[in-house]
Amino acid sequence: MRNLILLPEPKLLFGHGQRIEDPRDGLTLFGPIENNKPHGIRNGIISTKDGLKKFKNYLKTLQAPVFNASNVTRPYFPGFETVFVTKWSPDDVLHVELTEEELERTLYHGDTHHRTFDTVT
C-alpha cells in the first residue's frame, strides 16, 4: 500500500512583509511587494483590427472588480490597478496591424513548423 504524503503549501510574500498561501488572498489583502512595483505597463500587440479591439476590451475588464458566484472558493478580484498599484491602460497600445489576408496566408499552412515560423515572421 502506498502512503500519501501531504506537503504544506508554501507561503508567498506580499506587501507589508505579509506571508500567505493563496496568491489571490495575498494580493487582495496586502498587495504586491513594495520594492517590486513597476511604474506602469505599456502594451505592444501585433494583430488584426478585431484582435486589437478584443485585447483592449479584455484590459478594460481587468480594471474593474470581477465578482464570482462563490466568494469562498473564488474571492472577487478588485481590479488590476487596485491589486498591483500600477497603471495598465488599454489606451496606451503600440499596435502593428495585420490584415486577415496576411494572417490567413501563413496560418493555414499544412506544415506546423512552416506555419509557426511564417506566422511569427
N, CA, C and O atoms as a printed pandas DataFrame, in Angstrom:
     atom_number atom_name residue_name chain_id  residue_number  x_coord  y_coord  z_coord
0              1         N          MET        A               1    0.843   -1.187    0.000
1              2        CA          MET        A               1    0.000    0.000    0.000
2              3         C          MET        A               1    0.884    1.245    0.000
3              4         O          MET        A               1    1.890    1.305    0.707
4              5         N          ARG        A               2    0.506    2.209   -0.781
5              6        CA          ARG        A               2    1.273    3.452   -0.844
6              7         C          ARG        A               2    0.710    4.454    0.143
7              8         O          ARG        A               2   -0.500    4.536    0.356
8              9         N          ASN        A               3    1.615    5.213    0.739
9             10        CA          ASN        A               3    1.203    6.253    1.670
10            11         C          ASN        A               3    1.227    7.606    0.968
11            12         O          ASN        A               3    2.147    7.911    0.210
12            13         N          LEU        A               4    0.232    8.384    1.225
13            14        CA          LEU        A               4    0.153    9.731    0.678
14            15         C          LEU        A               4    0.854   10.683    1.633
15            16         O          LEU        A               4    0.558   10.705    2.827
16            17         N          ILE        A               5    1.774   11.461    1.109
17            18        CA          ILE        A               5    2.490   12.433    1.927
18            19         C          ILE        A               5    1.919   13.808    1.609
19            20         O          ILE        A               5    1.976   14.265    0.467
20            21         N          LEU        A               6    1.384   14.444    2.597
21            22        CA          LEU        A               6    0.818   15.775    2.419
22            23         C          LEU        A               6    1.906   16.813    2.693
23            24         O          LEU        A               6    2.446   16.895    3.796
24            25         N          LEU        A               7    2.208   17.590    1.680
25            26        CA          LEU        A               7    3.207   18.640    1.827
26            27         C          LEU        A               7    2.497   19.956    2.114
27            28         O          LEU        A               7    1.479   20.253    1.489
28            29         N          PRO        A               8    3.012   20.746    3.039
29            30        CA          PRO        A               8    2.372   22.027    3.322
30            31         C          PRO        A               8    2.555   23.000    2.154
31            32         O          PRO        A               8    3.598   23.013    1.500
32            33         N          GLU        A               9    1.545   23.797    1.909
33            34        CA          GLU        A               9    1.606   24.816    0.852
34            35         C          GLU        A               9    2.603   25.886    1.280
35            36         O          GLU        A               9    2.538   26.361    2.414
36            37         N          PRO        A              10    3.533   26.282    0.393
37            38        CA          PRO        A              10    4.487   27.322    0.786
38            39         C          PRO        A              10    3.790   28.673    0.909
39            40         O          PRO        A              10    2.837   28.961    0.186
40            41         N          LYS        A              11    4.269   29.477    1.813
41            42        CA          LYS        A              11    3.700   30.823    1.978
42            43         C          LYS        A              11    4.422   31.780    1.046
43            44         O          LYS        A              11    5.649   31.768    0.951
44            45         N          LEU        A              12    3.646   32.609    0.359
45            46        CA          LEU        A              12    4.173   33.588   -0.581
46            47         C          LEU        A              12    4.290   34.942    0.104
47            48         O          LEU        A              12    3.521   35.250    1.014
48            49         N          LEU        A              13    5.248   35.746   -0.330
49            50        CA          LEU        A              13    5.491   37.054    0.268
50            51         C          LEU        A              13    4.736   38.136   -0.493
51            52         O          LEU        A              13    4.767   38.184   -1.723
52            53         N          PHE        A              14    4.048   39.014    0.263
53            54        CA          PHE        A              14    3.266   40.102   -0.313
54            55         C          PHE        A              14    3.651   41.418    0.345
55            56         O          PHE        A              14    4.606   41.477    1.119
56            57         N          GLY        A              15    2.910   42.464    0.037
57            58        CA          GLY        A              15    3.174   43.781    0.594
58            59         C          GLY        A              15    3.166   43.776    2.113
59            60         O          GLY        A              15    2.527   42.933    2.743
60            61         N          HIS        A              16    3.885   44.728    2.690
61            62        CA          HIS        A              16    3.995   44.903    4.137
62            63         C          HIS        A              16    4.620   43.694    4.821
63            64         O          HIS        A              16    4.419   43.479    6.016
64            65         N          GLY        A              17    5.389   42.896    4.052
65            66        CA          GLY        A              17    6.085   41.739    4.618
66            67         C          GLY        A              17    5.165   40.600    5.033
67            68         O          GLY        A              17    5.572   39.736    5.810
68            69         N          GLN        A              18    3.945   40.579    4.538
69            70        CA          GLN        A              18    2.982   39.554    4.925
70            71         C          GLN        A              18    3.154   38.292    4.087
71            72         O          GLN        A              18    3.467   38.365    2.899
72            73         N          ARG        A              19    2.950   37.152    4.704
73            74        CA          ARG        A              19    3.049   35.854    4.012
74            75         C          ARG        A              19    1.724   35.113    4.135
75            76         O          ARG        A              19    1.106   35.077    5.199
76            77         N          ILE        A              20    1.301   34.519    3.010
77            78        CA          ILE        A              20    0.055   33.763    2.986
78            79         C          ILE        A              20    0.145   32.761    1.828
79            80         O          ILE        A              20    0.894   32.979    0.875
80            81         N          GLU        A              21   -0.610   31.676    1.910
81            82        CA          GLU        A              21   -0.530   30.621    0.897
82            83         C          GLU        A              21   -1.213   30.994   -0.419
83            84         O          GLU        A              21   -0.685   30.695   -1.490
84            85         N          ASP        A              22   -2.356   31.628   -0.358
85            86        CA          ASP        A              22   -3.163   31.877   -1.551
86            87         C          ASP        A              22   -2.783   33.203   -2.209
87            88         O          ASP        A              22   -2.901   34.254   -1.578
88            89         N          PRO        A              23   -2.326   33.173   -3.475
89            90        CA          PRO        A              23   -1.915   34.425   -4.135
90            91         C          PRO        A              23   -3.066   35.416   -4.306
91            92         O          PRO        A              23   -2.851   36.626   -4.232
92            93         N          ARG        A              24   -4.278   34.922   -4.531
93            94        CA          ARG        A              24   -5.419   35.844   -4.690
94            95         C          ARG        A              24   -5.684   36.580   -3.387
95            96         O          ARG        A              24   -5.872   37.797   -3.381
96            97         N          ASP        A              25   -5.699   35.836   -2.276
97            98        CA          ASP        A              25   -5.920   36.471   -0.975
98            99         C          ASP        A              25   -4.775   37.425   -0.639
99           100         O          ASP        A              25   -5.008   38.530   -0.149
100          101         N          GLY        A              26   -3.553   37.002   -0.901
101          102        CA          GLY        A              26   -2.395   37.837   -0.588
102          103         C          GLY        A              26   -2.409   39.160   -1.333
103          104         O          GLY        A              26   -2.144   40.210   -0.747
104          105         N          LEU        A              27   -2.718   39.115   -2.627
105          106        CA          LEU        A              27   -2.771   40.352   -3.408
106          107         C          LEU        A              27   -3.941   41.227   -2.989
107          108         O          LEU        A              27   -3.814   42.449   -2.919
108          109         N          THR        A              28   -5.089   40.599   -2.709
109          110        CA          THR        A              28   -6.268   41.363   -2.305
110          111         C          THR        A              28   -6.071   42.027   -0.946
111          112         O          THR        A              28   -6.431   43.189   -0.757
112          113         N          LEU        A              29   -5.504   41.289   -0.010
113          114        CA          LEU        A              29   -5.361   41.806    1.353
114          115         C          LEU        A              29   -4.149   42.725    1.534
115          116         O          LEU        A              29   -4.238   43.737    2.228
116          117         N          PHE        A              30   -3.013   42.373    0.909
117          118        CA          PHE        A              30   -1.766   43.072    1.207
118          119         C          PHE        A              30   -1.111   43.754    0.009
119          120         O          PHE        A              30   -0.226   44.590    0.192
120          121         N          GLY        A              31   -1.525   43.416   -1.207
121          122        CA          GLY        A              31   -0.919   43.996   -2.398
122          123         C          GLY        A              31    0.422   43.360   -2.713
123          124         O          GLY        A              31    0.863   42.451   -2.009
124          125         N          PRO        A              32    1.079   43.837   -3.777
125          126        CA          PRO        A              32    2.374   43.268   -4.166
126          127         C          PRO        A              32    3.492   43.745   -3.244
127          128         O          PRO        A              32    3.306   44.648   -2.429
128          129         N          ILE        A              33    4.638   43.127   -3.390
129          130        CA          ILE        A              33    5.821   43.542   -2.638
130          131         C          ILE        A              33    6.159   44.976   -3.029
131          132         O          ILE        A              33    6.198   45.296   -4.217
132          133         N          GLU        A              34    6.398   45.830   -2.068
133          134        CA          GLU        A              34    6.586   47.260   -2.306
134          135         C          GLU        A              34    7.762   47.589   -3.217
135          136         O          GLU        A              34    7.640   48.462   -4.076
136          137         N          ASN        A              35    8.889   46.919   -3.056
137          138        CA          ASN        A              35   10.072   47.285   -3.822
138          139         C          ASN        A              35   10.062   46.710   -5.231
139          140         O          ASN        A              35   11.058   46.814   -5.947
140          141         N          ASN        A              36    8.957   46.109   -5.635
141          142        CA          ASN        A              36    8.896   45.464   -6.941
142          143         C          ASN        A              36    7.838   46.085   -7.844
143          144         O          ASN        A              36    7.436   45.463   -8.827
144          145         N          LYS        A              37    7.379   47.283   -7.540
145          146        CA          LYS        A              37    6.293   47.893   -8.295
146          147         C          LYS        A              37    6.805   48.565   -9.562
147          148         O          LYS        A              37    7.686   49.423   -9.497
148          149         N          PRO        A              38    6.256   48.179  -10.722
149          150        CA          PRO        A              38    6.605   48.924  -11.933
150          151         C          PRO        A              38    5.834   50.243  -11.965
151          152         O          PRO        A              38    4.848   50.405  -11.246
152          153         N          HIS        A              39    6.273   51.165  -12.783
153          154        CA          HIS        A              39    5.602   52.458  -12.887
154          155         C          HIS        A              39    4.436   52.419  -13.847
155          156         O          HIS        A              39    3.687   53.390  -13.950
156          157         N          GLY        A              40    4.272   51.338  -14.535
157          158        CA          GLY        A              40    3.182   51.182  -15.479
158          159         C          GLY        A              40    3.551   50.139  -16.515
159          160         O          GLY        A              40    4.720   49.789  -16.676
160          161         N          ILE        A              41    2.555   49.653  -17.206
161          162        CA          ILE        A              41    2.771   48.644  -18.236
162          163         C          ILE        A              41    2.358   49.241  -19.568
163          164         O          ILE        A              41    1.279   49.819  -19.697
164          165         N          ARG        A              42    3.211   49.097  -20.538
165          166        CA          ARG        A              42    2.906   49.557  -21.878
166          167         C          ARG        A              42    2.642   48.342  -22.751
167          168         O          ARG        A              42    3.365   47.349  -22.670
168          169         N          ASN        A              43    1.625   48.411  -23.574
169          170        CA          ASN        A              43    1.214   47.274  -24.380
170          171         C          ASN        A              43    1.799   47.333  -25.776
171          172         O          ASN        A              43    1.885   48.403  -26.377
172          173         N          GLY        A              44    2.202   46.181  -26.291
173          174        CA          GLY        A              44    2.609   46.035  -27.676
174          175         C          GLY        A              44    1.880   44.839  -28.240
175          176         O          GLY        A              44    1.962   43.745  -27.681
176          177         N          ILE        A              45    1.172   45.025  -29.332
177          178        CA          ILE        A              45    0.383   43.935  -29.882
178          179         C          ILE        A              45    0.458   43.955  -31.403
179          180         O          ILE        A              45    0.393   45.011  -32.032
180          181         N          ILE        A              46    0.594   42.769  -31.976
181          182        CA          ILE        A              46    0.540   42.586  -33.419
182          183         C          ILE        A              46   -0.728   41.786  -33.670
183          184         O          ILE        A              46   -0.845   40.639  -33.241
184          185         N          SER        A              47   -1.683   42.404  -34.375
185          186        CA          SER        A              47   -2.974   41.743  -34.545
186          187         C          SER        A              47   -3.773   42.390  -35.661
187          188         O          SER        A              47   -3.362   43.378  -36.269
188          189         N          THR        A              48   -4.927   41.795  -35.903
189          190        CA          THR        A              48   -5.903   42.405  -36.796
190          191         C          THR        A              48   -6.623   43.500  -36.009
191          192         O          THR        A              48   -6.443   43.622  -34.798
192          193         N          LYS        A              49   -7.438   44.292  -36.703
193          194        CA          LYS        A              49   -8.217   45.325  -36.005
194          195         C          LYS        A              49   -9.113   44.692  -34.954
195          196         O          LYS        A              49   -9.255   45.222  -33.852
196          197         N          ASP        A              50   -9.718   43.557  -35.293
197          198        CA          ASP        A              50  -10.600   42.872  -34.353
198          199         C          ASP        A              50   -9.816   42.356  -33.143
199          200         O          ASP        A              50  -10.307   42.404  -32.015
200          201         N          GLY        A              51   -8.600   41.866  -33.381
201          202        CA          GLY        A              51   -7.758   41.396  -32.277
202          203         C          GLY        A              51   -7.411   42.518  -31.319
203          204         O          GLY        A              51   -7.407   42.320  -30.103
204          205         N          LEU        A              52   -7.119   43.702  -31.860
205          206        CA          LEU        A              52   -6.817   44.863  -31.017
206          207         C          LEU        A              52   -8.033   45.246  -30.182
207          208         O          LEU        A              52   -7.904   45.563  -29.000
208          209         N          LYS        A              53   -9.204   45.217  -30.793
209          210        CA          LYS        A              53  -10.442   45.551  -30.077
210          211         C          LYS        A              53  -10.678   44.563  -28.923
211          212         O          LYS        A              53  -11.040   44.975  -27.821
212          213         N          LYS        A              54  -10.476   43.278  -29.172
213          214        CA          LYS        A              54  -10.650   42.258  -28.125
214          215         C          LYS        A              54   -9.637   42.450  -26.993
215          216         O          LYS        A              54   -9.979   42.315  -25.819
216          217         N          PHE        A              55   -8.393   42.765  -27.352
217          218        CA          PHE        A              55   -7.350   42.989  -26.350
218          219         C          PHE        A              55   -7.696   44.171  -25.446
219          220         O          PHE        A              55   -7.579   44.082  -24.224
220          221         N          LYS        A              56   -8.123   45.274  -26.055
221          222        CA          LYS        A              56   -8.488   46.460  -25.273
222          223         C          LYS        A              56   -9.690   46.182  -24.368
223          224         O          LYS        A              56   -9.716   46.628  -23.221
224          225         N          ASN        A              57  -10.676   45.456  -24.870
225          226        CA          ASN        A              57  -11.839   45.104  -24.045
226          227         C          ASN        A              57  -11.434   44.227  -22.866
227          228         O          ASN        A              57  -11.962   44.383  -21.765
228          229         N          TYR        A              58  -10.497   43.303  -23.091
229          230        CA          TYR        A              58  -10.006   42.447  -22.014
230          231         C          TYR        A              58   -9.322   43.287  -20.930
231          232         O          TYR        A              58   -9.557   43.083  -19.739
232          233         N          LEU        A              59   -8.469   44.236  -21.353
233          234        CA          LEU        A              59   -7.802   45.096  -20.376
234          235         C          LEU        A              59   -8.801   45.960  -19.615
235          236         O          LEU        A              59   -8.631   46.186  -18.417
236          237         N          LYS        A              60   -9.835   46.442  -20.287
237          238        CA          LYS        A              60  -10.865   47.224  -19.600
238          239         C          LYS        A              60  -11.561   46.368  -18.546
239          240         O          LYS        A              60  -11.880   46.857  -17.462
240          241         N          THR        A              61  -11.796   45.108  -18.852
241          242        CA          THR        A              61  -12.421   44.192  -17.892
242          243         C          THR        A              61  -11.543   44.013  -16.657
243          244         O          THR        A              61  -12.050   43.949  -15.537
244          245         N          LEU        A              62  -10.223   43.933  -16.860
245          246        CA          LEU        A              62   -9.296   43.751  -15.734
246          247         C          LEU        A              62   -9.224   44.959  -14.811
247          248         O          LEU        A              62   -8.817   44.826  -13.657
248          249         N          GLN        A              63   -9.614   46.137  -15.299
249          250        CA          GLN        A              63   -9.520   47.349  -14.488
250          251         C          GLN        A              63  -10.618   47.415  -13.426
251          252         O          GLN        A              63  -10.437   48.043  -12.383
252          253         N          ALA        A              64  -11.744   46.774  -13.689
253          254        CA          ALA        A              64  -12.885   46.833  -12.767
254          255         C          ALA        A              64  -12.930   45.569  -11.905
255          256         O          ALA        A              64  -12.335   44.554  -12.266
256          257         N          PRO        A              65  -13.623   45.622  -10.781
257          258        CA          PRO        A              65  -13.760   44.413   -9.958
258          259         C          PRO        A              65  -14.460   43.291  -10.719
259          260         O          PRO        A              65  -15.365   43.531  -11.518
260          261         N          VAL        A              66  -14.018   42.057  -10.454
261          262        CA          VAL        A              66  -14.629   40.862  -11.045
262          263         C          VAL        A              66  -15.212   40.053   -9.899
263          264         O          VAL        A              66  -14.489   39.620   -9.001
264          265         N          PHE        A              67  -16.522   39.853   -9.934
265          266        CA          PHE        A              67  -17.204   39.097   -8.886
266          267         C          PHE        A              67  -17.509   37.694   -9.388
267          268         O          PHE        A              67  -17.767   37.495  -10.576
268          269         N          ASN        A              68  -17.480   36.727   -8.489
269          270        CA          ASN        A              68  -17.741   35.334   -8.824
270          271         C          ASN        A              68  -18.975   34.854   -8.083
271          272         O          ASN        A              68  -19.424   35.484   -7.126
272          273         N          ALA        A              69  -19.521   33.729   -8.536
273          274        CA          ALA        A              69  -20.715   33.161   -7.903
274          275         C          ALA        A              69  -20.422   32.743   -6.458
275          276         O          ALA        A              69  -21.278   32.876   -5.583
276          277         N          SER        A              70  -19.208   32.238   -6.215
277          278        CA          SER        A              70  -18.851   31.796   -4.874
278          279         C          SER        A              70  -17.651   32.600   -4.381
279          280         O          SER        A              70  -16.541   32.433   -4.886
280          281         N          ASN        A              71  -17.866   33.463   -3.408
281          282        CA          ASN        A              71  -16.762   34.250   -2.861
282          283         C          ASN        A              71  -15.861   33.433   -1.946
283          284         O          ASN        A              71  -14.779   33.888   -1.575
284          285         N          VAL        A              72  -16.300   32.221   -1.576
285          286        CA          VAL        A              72  -15.480   31.384   -0.703
286          287         C          VAL        A              72  -14.396   30.695   -1.516
287          288         O          VAL        A              72  -13.220   30.753   -1.158
288          289         N          THR        A              73  -14.783   30.042   -2.609
289          290        CA          THR        A              73  -13.795   29.310   -3.407
290          291         C          THR        A              73  -13.059   30.214   -4.380
291          292         O          THR        A              73  -11.914   29.935   -4.738
292          293         N          ARG        A              74  -13.688   31.273   -4.805
293          294        CA          ARG        A              74  -13.068   32.224   -5.735
294          295         C          ARG        A              74  -13.394   33.637   -5.283
295          296         O          ARG        A              74  -14.401   34.196   -5.718
296          297         N          PRO        A              75  -12.576   34.233   -4.422
297          298        CA          PRO        A              75  -12.880   35.589   -3.969
298          299         C          PRO        A              75  -12.838   36.570   -5.136
299          300         O          PRO        A              75  -12.171   36.331   -6.143
300          301         N          TYR        A              76  -13.546   37.655   -4.986
301          302        CA          TYR        A              76  -13.599   38.631   -6.081
302          303         C          TYR        A              76  -12.225   39.238   -6.322
303          304         O          TYR        A              76  -11.373   39.264   -5.433
304          305         N          PHE        A              77  -12.030   39.722   -7.540
305          306        CA          PHE        A              77  -10.791   40.392   -7.936
306          307         C          PHE        A              77  -11.094   41.879   -7.987
307          308         O          PHE        A              77  -11.942   42.292   -8.778
308          309         N          PRO        A              78  -10.437   42.701   -7.177
309          310        CA          PRO        A              78  -10.803   44.113   -7.086
310          311         C          PRO        A              78  -10.364   44.984   -8.268
311          312         O          PRO        A              78  -10.703   46.167   -8.311
312          313         N          GLY        A              79   -9.631   44.434   -9.209
313          314        CA          GLY        A              79   -9.175   45.203  -10.362
314          315         C          GLY        A              79   -7.656   45.295  -10.371
315          316         O          GLY        A              79   -7.022   45.338   -9.317
316          317         N          PHE        A              80   -7.078   45.324  -11.568
317          318        CA          PHE        A              80   -5.621   45.265  -11.710
318          319         C          PHE        A              80   -4.902   46.388  -10.973
319          320         O          PHE        A              80   -3.993   46.130  -10.184
320          321         N          GLU        A              81   -5.299   47.622  -11.222
321          322        CA          GLU        A              81   -4.594   48.756  -10.608
322          323         C          GLU        A              81   -4.721   48.735   -9.085
323          324         O          GLU        A              81   -3.779   49.095   -8.379
324          325         N          THR        A              82   -5.864   48.322   -8.584
325          326        CA          THR        A              82   -6.064   48.234   -7.138
326          327         C          THR        A              82   -5.143   47.201   -6.519
327          328         O          THR        A              82   -4.555   47.443   -5.465
328          329         N          VAL        A              83   -5.012   46.054   -7.164
329          330        CA          VAL        A              83   -4.200   44.963   -6.613
330          331         C          VAL        A              83   -2.705   45.238   -6.765
331          332         O          VAL        A              83   -1.947   45.092   -5.806
332          333         N          PHE        A              84   -2.280   45.633   -7.958
333          334        CA          PHE        A              84   -0.853   45.763   -8.232
334          335         C          PHE        A              84   -0.314   47.183   -8.074
335          336         O          PHE        A              84    0.890   47.403   -8.209
336          337         N          VAL        A              85   -1.173   48.128   -7.796
337          338        CA          VAL        A              85   -0.803   49.515   -7.582
338          339         C          VAL        A              85    0.077   50.026   -8.731
339          340         O          VAL        A              85    1.112   50.657   -8.513
340          341         N          THR        A              86   -0.356   49.742   -9.930
341          342        CA          THR        A              86    0.341   50.214  -11.118
342          343         C          THR        A              86   -0.655   50.365  -12.261
343          344         O          THR        A              86   -1.676   49.677  -12.296
344          345         N          LYS        A              87   -0.363   51.254  -13.182
345          346        CA          LYS        A              87   -1.244   51.527  -14.311
346          347         C          LYS        A              87   -1.043   50.489  -15.417
347          348         O          LYS        A              87    0.080   50.088  -15.723
348          349         N          TRP        A              88   -2.174   50.066  -16.012
349          350        CA          TRP        A              88   -2.141   49.220  -17.201
350          351         C          TRP        A              88   -3.297   49.667  -18.074
351          352         O          TRP        A              88   -4.371   49.064  -18.073
352          353         N          SER        A              89   -3.059   50.722  -18.808
353          354        CA          SER        A              89   -4.112   51.379  -19.556
354          355         C          SER        A              89   -4.377   50.705  -20.899
355          356         O          SER        A              89   -3.439   50.431  -21.648
356          357         N          PRO        A              90   -5.631   50.437  -21.207
357          358        CA          PRO        A              90   -5.959   49.884  -22.519
358          359         C          PRO        A              90   -5.793   50.909  -23.637
359          360         O          PRO        A              90   -5.878   50.553  -24.812
360          361         N          ASP        A              91   -5.557   52.174  -23.292
361          362        CA          ASP        A              91   -5.397   53.206  -24.307
362          363         C          ASP        A              91   -3.941   53.428  -24.708
363          364         O          ASP        A              91   -3.674   54.089  -25.711
364          365         N          ASP        A              92   -2.998   52.886  -23.940
365          366        CA          ASP        A              92   -1.572   53.048  -24.230
366          367         C          ASP        A              92   -1.065   51.792  -24.937
367          368         O          ASP        A              92   -0.444   50.927  -24.319
368          369         N          VAL        A              93   -1.341   51.701  -26.256
369          370        CA          VAL        A              93   -1.034   50.492  -27.015
370          371         C          VAL        A              93   -0.205   50.834  -28.256
371          372         O          VAL        A              93   -0.576   51.699  -29.049
372          373         N          LEU        A              94    0.907   50.146  -28.401
373          374        CA          LEU        A              94    1.658   50.181  -29.659
374          375         C          LEU        A              94    1.108   49.040  -30.499
375          376         O          LEU        A              94    1.129   47.888  -30.067
376          377         N          HIS        A              95    0.615   49.348  -31.695
377          378        CA          HIS        A              95   -0.070   48.324  -32.481
378          379         C          HIS        A              95    0.501   48.228  -33.883
379          380         O          HIS        A              95    0.653   49.233  -34.577
380          381         N          VAL        A              96    0.816   47.002  -34.293
381          382        CA          VAL        A              96    1.172   46.707  -35.671
382          383         C          VAL        A              96    0.011   45.902  -36.229
383          384         O          VAL        A              96   -0.297   44.810  -35.751
384          385         N          GLU        A              97   -0.627   46.460  -37.247
385          386        CA          GLU        A              97   -1.835   45.822  -37.767
386          387         C          GLU        A              97   -1.530   44.805  -38.855
387          388         O          GLU        A              97   -0.737   45.056  -39.763
388          389         N          LEU        A              98   -2.177   43.656  -38.742
389          390        CA          LEU        A              98   -2.161   42.631  -39.775
390          391         C          LEU        A              98   -3.535   42.594  -40.413
391          392         O          LEU        A              98   -4.541   42.785  -39.729
392          393         N          THR        A              99   -3.592   42.354  -41.699
393          394        CA          THR        A              99   -4.896   42.157  -42.321
394          395         C          THR        A              99   -5.265   40.681  -42.174
395          396         O          THR        A              99   -4.402   39.837  -41.933
396          397         N          GLU        A             100   -6.530   40.389  -42.318
397          398        CA          GLU        A             100   -6.991   38.994  -42.265
398          399         C          GLU        A             100   -6.282   38.167  -43.338
399          400         O          GLU        A             100   -5.921   37.014  -43.099
400          401         N          GLU        A             101   -6.082   38.758  -44.527
401          402        CA          GLU        A             101   -5.444   38.053  -45.639
402          403         C          GLU        A             101   -3.990   37.698  -45.304
403          404         O          GLU        A             101   -3.536   36.590  -45.589
404          405         N          GLU        A             102   -3.263   38.649  -44.696
405          406        CA          GLU        A             102   -1.870   38.381  -44.312
406          407         C          GLU        A             102   -1.797   37.233  -43.318
407          408         O          GLU        A             102   -0.928   36.366  -43.422
408          409         N          LEU        A             103   -2.690   37.230  -42.377
409          410        CA          LEU        A             103   -2.699   36.191  -41.356
410          411         C          LEU        A             103   -3.096   34.841  -41.950
411          412         O          LEU        A             103   -2.479   33.822  -41.641
412          413         N          GLU        A             104   -4.108   34.829  -42.789
413          414        CA          GLU        A             104   -4.570   33.571  -43.389
414          415         C          GLU        A             104   -3.531   32.951  -44.318
415          416         O          GLU        A             104   -3.483   31.729  -44.455
416          417         N          ARG        A             105   -2.699   33.772  -44.957
417          418        CA          ARG        A             105   -1.662   33.259  -45.857
418          419         C          ARG        A             105   -0.701   32.326  -45.118
419          420         O          ARG        A             105   -0.195   31.366  -45.700
420          421         N          THR        A             106   -0.453   32.602  -43.857
421          422        CA          THR        A             106    0.511   31.779  -43.104
422          423         C          THR        A             106   -0.154   30.848  -42.105
423          424         O          THR        A             106    0.390   29.790  -41.789
424          425         N          LEU        A             107   -1.294   31.217  -41.615
425          426        CA          LEU        A             107   -1.924   30.479  -40.518
426          427         C          LEU        A             107   -2.415   29.091  -40.908
427          428         O          LEU        A             107   -2.470   28.197  -40.063
428          429         N          TYR        A             108   -2.766   28.903  -42.148
429          430        CA          TYR        A             108   -3.354   27.624  -42.562
430          431         C          TYR        A             108   -2.392   26.757  -43.356
431          432         O          TYR        A             108   -2.826   25.874  -44.097
432          433         N          HIS        A             109   -1.100   26.993  -43.215
433          434        CA          HIS        A             109   -0.079   26.159  -43.863
434          435         C          HIS        A             109   -0.139   24.770  -43.248
435          436         O          HIS        A             109   -0.322   24.646  -42.037
436          437         N          GLY        A             110    0.012   23.715  -44.056
437          438        CA          GLY        A             110   -0.101   22.332  -43.575
438          439         C          GLY        A             110    1.010   21.900  -42.633
439          440         O          GLY        A             110    0.770   21.104  -41.725
440          441         N          ASP        A             111    2.209   22.402  -42.829
441          442        CA          ASP        A             111    3.350   22.009  -42.003
442          443         C          ASP        A             111    3.419   22.896  -40.756
443          444         O          ASP        A             111    3.481   24.121  -40.862
444          445         N          THR        A             112    3.409   22.281  -39.596
445          446        CA          THR        A             112    3.393   23.010  -38.323
446          447         C          THR        A             112    4.585   23.952  -38.187
447          448         O          THR        A             112    4.426   25.096  -37.760
448          449         N          HIS        A             113    5.771   23.483  -38.545
449          450        CA          HIS        A             113    6.975   24.302  -38.386
450          451         C          HIS        A             113    6.947   25.521  -39.312
451          452         O          HIS        A             113    7.259   26.634  -38.889
452          453         N          HIS        A             114    6.572   25.305  -40.575
453          454        CA          HIS        A             114    6.471   26.433  -41.504
454          455         C          HIS        A             114    5.373   27.397  -41.073
455          456         O          HIS        A             114    5.549   28.614  -41.127
456          457         N          ARG        A             115    4.246   26.850  -40.647
457          458        CA          ARG        A             115    3.124   27.697  -40.215
458          459         C          ARG        A             115    3.563   28.601  -39.054
459          460         O          ARG        A             115    3.308   29.806  -39.071
460          461         N          THR        A             116    4.212   28.024  -38.067
461          462        CA          THR        A             116    4.650   28.801  -36.910
462          463         C          THR        A             116    5.699   29.830  -37.317
463          464         O          THR        A             116    5.590   31.000  -36.949
464          465         N          PHE        A             117    6.714   29.410  -38.071
465          466        CA          PHE        A             117    7.780   30.313  -38.480
466          467         C          PHE        A             117    7.231   31.459  -39.329
467          468         O          PHE        A             117    7.551   32.621  -39.079
468          469         N          ASP        A             118    6.415   31.144  -40.322
469          470        CA          ASP        A             118    5.882   32.169  -41.218
470          471         C          ASP        A             118    4.938   33.123  -40.496
471          472         O          ASP        A             118    4.962   34.326  -40.751
472          473         N          THR        A             119    4.114   32.603  -39.604
473          474        CA          THR        A             119    3.173   33.461  -38.874
474          475         C          THR        A             119    3.918   34.414  -37.953
475          476         O          THR        A             119    3.590   35.599  -37.901
476          477         N          VAL        A             120    4.909   33.922  -37.231
477          478        CA          VAL        A             120    5.680   34.765  -36.316
478          479         C          VAL        A             120    6.505   35.789  -37.093
479          480         O          VAL        A             120    6.620   36.944  -36.683
480          481         N          THR        A             121    7.081   35.355  -38.224
481          482        CA          THR        A             121    7.879   36.265  -39.043
482          483         C          THR        A             121    7.005   37.364  -39.601
483          484         O          THR        A             121    7.493   38.235  -40.320
